[in-house]
PDB file of C-alpha atoms in Angstrom:
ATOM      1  CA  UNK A  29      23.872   6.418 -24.419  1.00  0.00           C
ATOM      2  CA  UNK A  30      22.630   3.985 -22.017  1.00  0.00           C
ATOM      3  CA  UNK A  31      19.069   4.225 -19.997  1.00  0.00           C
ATOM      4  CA  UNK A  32      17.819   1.571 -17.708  1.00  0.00           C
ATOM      5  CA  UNK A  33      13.855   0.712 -17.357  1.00  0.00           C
ATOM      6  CA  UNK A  34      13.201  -0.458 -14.191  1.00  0.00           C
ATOM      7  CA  UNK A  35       9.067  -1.174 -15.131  1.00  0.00           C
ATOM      8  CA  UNK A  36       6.937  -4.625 -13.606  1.00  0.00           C
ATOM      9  CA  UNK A  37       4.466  -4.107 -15.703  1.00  0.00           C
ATOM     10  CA  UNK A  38       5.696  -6.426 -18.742  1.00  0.00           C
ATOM     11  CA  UNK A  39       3.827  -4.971 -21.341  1.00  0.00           C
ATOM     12  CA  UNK A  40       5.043  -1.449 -20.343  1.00  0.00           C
ATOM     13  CA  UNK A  41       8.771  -2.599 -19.980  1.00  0.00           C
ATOM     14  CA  UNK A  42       8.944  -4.315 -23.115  1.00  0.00           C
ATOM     15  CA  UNK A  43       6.918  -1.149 -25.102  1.00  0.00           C
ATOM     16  CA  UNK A  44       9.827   1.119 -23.179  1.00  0.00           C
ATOM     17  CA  UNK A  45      12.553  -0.949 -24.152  1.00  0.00           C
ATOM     18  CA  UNK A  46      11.650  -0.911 -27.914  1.00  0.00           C
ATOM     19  CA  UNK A  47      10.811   2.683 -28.172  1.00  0.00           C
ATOM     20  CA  UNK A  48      14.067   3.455 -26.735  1.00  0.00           C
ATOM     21  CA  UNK A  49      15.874   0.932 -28.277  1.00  0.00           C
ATOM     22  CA  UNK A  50      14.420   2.574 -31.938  1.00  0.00           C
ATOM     23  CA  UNK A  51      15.195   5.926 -31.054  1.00  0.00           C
ATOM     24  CA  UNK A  52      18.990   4.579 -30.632  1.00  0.00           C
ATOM     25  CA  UNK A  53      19.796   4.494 -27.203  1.00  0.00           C
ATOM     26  CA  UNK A  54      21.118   1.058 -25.678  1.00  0.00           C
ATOM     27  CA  UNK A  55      18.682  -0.207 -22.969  1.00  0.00           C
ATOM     28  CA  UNK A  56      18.909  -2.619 -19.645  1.00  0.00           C
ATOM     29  CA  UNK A  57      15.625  -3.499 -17.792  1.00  0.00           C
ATOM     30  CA  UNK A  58      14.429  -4.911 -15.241  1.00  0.00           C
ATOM     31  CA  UNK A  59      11.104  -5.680 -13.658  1.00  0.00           C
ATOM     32  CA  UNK A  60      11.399  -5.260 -10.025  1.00  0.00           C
ATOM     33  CA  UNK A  61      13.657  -2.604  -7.883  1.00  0.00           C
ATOM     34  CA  UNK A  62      15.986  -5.301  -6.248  1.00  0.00           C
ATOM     35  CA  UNK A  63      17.240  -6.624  -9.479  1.00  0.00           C
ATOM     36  CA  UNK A  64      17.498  -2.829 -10.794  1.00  0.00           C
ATOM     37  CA  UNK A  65      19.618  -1.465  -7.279  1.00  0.00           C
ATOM     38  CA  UNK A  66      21.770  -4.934  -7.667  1.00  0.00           C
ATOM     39  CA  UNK A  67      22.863  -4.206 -10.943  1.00  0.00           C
ATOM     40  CA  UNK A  68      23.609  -0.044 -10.145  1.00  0.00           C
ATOM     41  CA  UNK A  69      25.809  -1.053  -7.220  1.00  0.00           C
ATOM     42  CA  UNK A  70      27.880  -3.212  -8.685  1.00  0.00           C
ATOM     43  CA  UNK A  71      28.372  -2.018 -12.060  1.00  0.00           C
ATOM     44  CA  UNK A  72      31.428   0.021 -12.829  1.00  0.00           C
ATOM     45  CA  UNK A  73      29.661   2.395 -15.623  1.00  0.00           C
ATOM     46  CA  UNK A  74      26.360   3.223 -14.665  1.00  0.00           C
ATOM     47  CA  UNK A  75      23.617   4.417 -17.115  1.00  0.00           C
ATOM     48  CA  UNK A  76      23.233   7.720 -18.365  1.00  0.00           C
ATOM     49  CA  UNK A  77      19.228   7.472 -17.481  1.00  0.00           C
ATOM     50  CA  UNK A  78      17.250   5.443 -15.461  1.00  0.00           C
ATOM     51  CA  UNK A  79      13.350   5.217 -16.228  1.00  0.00           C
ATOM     52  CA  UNK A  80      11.960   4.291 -12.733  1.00  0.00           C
ATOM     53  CA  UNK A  81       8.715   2.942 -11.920  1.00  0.00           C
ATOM     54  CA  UNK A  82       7.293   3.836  -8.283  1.00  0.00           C
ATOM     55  CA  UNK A  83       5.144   0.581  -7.586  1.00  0.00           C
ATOM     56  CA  UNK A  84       7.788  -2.352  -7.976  1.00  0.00           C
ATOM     57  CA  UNK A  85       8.305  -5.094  -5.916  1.00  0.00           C
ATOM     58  CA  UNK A  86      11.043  -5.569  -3.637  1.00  0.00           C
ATOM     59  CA  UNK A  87      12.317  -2.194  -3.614  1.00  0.00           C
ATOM     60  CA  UNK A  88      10.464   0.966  -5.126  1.00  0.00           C
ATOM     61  CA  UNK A  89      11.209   3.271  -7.366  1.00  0.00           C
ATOM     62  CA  UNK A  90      11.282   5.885  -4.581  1.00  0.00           C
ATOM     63  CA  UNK A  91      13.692   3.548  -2.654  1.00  0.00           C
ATOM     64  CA  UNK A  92      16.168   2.651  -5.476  1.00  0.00           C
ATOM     65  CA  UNK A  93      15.827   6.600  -5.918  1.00  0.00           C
ATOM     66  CA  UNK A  94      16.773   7.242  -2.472  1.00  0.00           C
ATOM     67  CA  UNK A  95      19.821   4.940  -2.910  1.00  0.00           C
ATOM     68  CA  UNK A  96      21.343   6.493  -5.865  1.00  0.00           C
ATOM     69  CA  UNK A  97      21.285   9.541  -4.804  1.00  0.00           C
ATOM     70  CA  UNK A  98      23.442   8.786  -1.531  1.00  0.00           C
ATOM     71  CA  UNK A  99      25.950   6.620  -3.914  1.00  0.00           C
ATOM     72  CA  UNK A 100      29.124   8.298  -4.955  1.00  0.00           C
ATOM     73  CA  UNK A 101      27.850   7.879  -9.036  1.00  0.00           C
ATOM     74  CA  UNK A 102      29.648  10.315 -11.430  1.00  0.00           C
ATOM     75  CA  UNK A 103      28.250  11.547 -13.082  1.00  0.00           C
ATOM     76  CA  UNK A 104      25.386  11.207 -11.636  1.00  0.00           C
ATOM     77  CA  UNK A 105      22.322   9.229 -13.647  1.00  0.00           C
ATOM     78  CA  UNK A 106      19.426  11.231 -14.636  1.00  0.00           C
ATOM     79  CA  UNK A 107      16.280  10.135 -13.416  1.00  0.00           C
ATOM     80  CA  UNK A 108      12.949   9.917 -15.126  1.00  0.00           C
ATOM     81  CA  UNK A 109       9.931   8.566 -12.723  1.00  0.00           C
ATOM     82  CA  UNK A 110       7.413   6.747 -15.020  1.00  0.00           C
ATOM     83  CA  UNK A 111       4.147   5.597 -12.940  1.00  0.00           C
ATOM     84  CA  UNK A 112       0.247   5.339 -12.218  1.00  0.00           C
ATOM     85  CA  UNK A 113       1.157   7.213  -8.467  1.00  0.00           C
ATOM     86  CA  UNK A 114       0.299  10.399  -9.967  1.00  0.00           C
ATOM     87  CA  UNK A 115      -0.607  12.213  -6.607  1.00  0.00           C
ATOM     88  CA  UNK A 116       0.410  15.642  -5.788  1.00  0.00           C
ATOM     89  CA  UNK A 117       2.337  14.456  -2.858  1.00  0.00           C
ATOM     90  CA  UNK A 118       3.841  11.072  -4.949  1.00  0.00           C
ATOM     91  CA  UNK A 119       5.135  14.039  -7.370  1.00  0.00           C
ATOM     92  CA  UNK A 120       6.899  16.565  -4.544  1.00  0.00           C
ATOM     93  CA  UNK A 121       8.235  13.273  -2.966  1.00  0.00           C
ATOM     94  CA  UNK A 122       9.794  12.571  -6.600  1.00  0.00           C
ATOM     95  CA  UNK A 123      11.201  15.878  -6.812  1.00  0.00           C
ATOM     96  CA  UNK A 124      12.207  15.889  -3.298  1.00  0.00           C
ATOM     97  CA  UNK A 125      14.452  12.974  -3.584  1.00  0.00           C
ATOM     98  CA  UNK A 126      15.914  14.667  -6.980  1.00  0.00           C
ATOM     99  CA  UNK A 127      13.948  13.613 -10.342  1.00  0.00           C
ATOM    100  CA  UNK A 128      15.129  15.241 -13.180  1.00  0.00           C
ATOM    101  CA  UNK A 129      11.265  14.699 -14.849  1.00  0.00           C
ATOM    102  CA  UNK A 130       7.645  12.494 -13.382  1.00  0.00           C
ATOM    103  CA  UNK A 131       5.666  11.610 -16.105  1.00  0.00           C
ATOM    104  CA  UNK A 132       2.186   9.744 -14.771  1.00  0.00           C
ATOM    105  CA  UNK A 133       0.775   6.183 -16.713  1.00  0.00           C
ATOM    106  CA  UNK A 134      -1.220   6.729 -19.131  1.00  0.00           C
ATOM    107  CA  UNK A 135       1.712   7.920 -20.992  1.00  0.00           C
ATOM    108  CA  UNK A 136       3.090   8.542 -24.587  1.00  0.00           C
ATOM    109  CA  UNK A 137       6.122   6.914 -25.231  1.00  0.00           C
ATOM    110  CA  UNK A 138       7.048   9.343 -27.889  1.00  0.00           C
ATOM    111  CA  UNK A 139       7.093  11.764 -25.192  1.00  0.00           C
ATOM    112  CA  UNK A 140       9.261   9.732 -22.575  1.00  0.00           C
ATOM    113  CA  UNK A 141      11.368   9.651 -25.176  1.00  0.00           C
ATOM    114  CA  UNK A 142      11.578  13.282 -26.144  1.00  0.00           C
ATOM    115  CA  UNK A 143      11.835  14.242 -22.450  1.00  0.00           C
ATOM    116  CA  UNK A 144      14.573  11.771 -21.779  1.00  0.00           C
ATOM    117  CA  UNK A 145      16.360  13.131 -24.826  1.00  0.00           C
ATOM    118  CA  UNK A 146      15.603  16.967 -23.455  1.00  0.00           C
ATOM    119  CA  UNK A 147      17.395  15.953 -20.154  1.00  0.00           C
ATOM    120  CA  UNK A 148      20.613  13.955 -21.293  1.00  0.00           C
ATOM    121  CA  UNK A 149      21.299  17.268 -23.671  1.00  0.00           C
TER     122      UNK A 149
END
């Protein structure tokens, strides 16, 4: 299975990216939201996940969000929000705009993993 990272934060990308990568899933990231919408729109086999950071820049995670929802994908990518806007409101606008899961920074990976693996069952 495929999952994208779309994560600025180096350190978090790259700690992402090799968690996933160990617990056998094959992983594309990127560290800002153009790059990440670029690659969706124009790809002919999307991922089966996308781990989205909010606060990117160029486009955010809500935005690139907001996009993929309104493009004809199918199936349709889950969506995992990973990010430090941990606000009541950041969280209903998540779920508004169809997350399958928003997990807040600090964060295990372990359990990004487990709850990405959860979803895609």
């Amino acid at each position: 299975m495929q999952v994208l990272v779309a994560e600025d934060d180096e350190h978090i990308n790259e700690m992402l990216v090799y968690r996933l990568e160990t617990a056998g899933y094959d992983v594309i990231s990127f560290q800002n939201g153009d790059e990440c919408w670029e690659y969706l729109k124009d790809t002919d086999e999307p991922p089966d996940a996308l781990l989205l950071d909010v606060m990117m820049p160029g486009m955010d995670g809500f935005d690139v969000l907001r996009r993929l929802r309104e493009y004809d994908f199918d199936p349709e990518p889950a969506v995992i929000i990973v990010s430090g806007r941990g606000l009541e409101q950041d969280v209903l606008t998540g779920f508004d705009l169809g997350v399958d899961d928003y997990v807040t920074k600090p964060f295990s990976p372990s359990e990004v993993v487990a709850r990405l693996r959860r979803i895609l069952q």
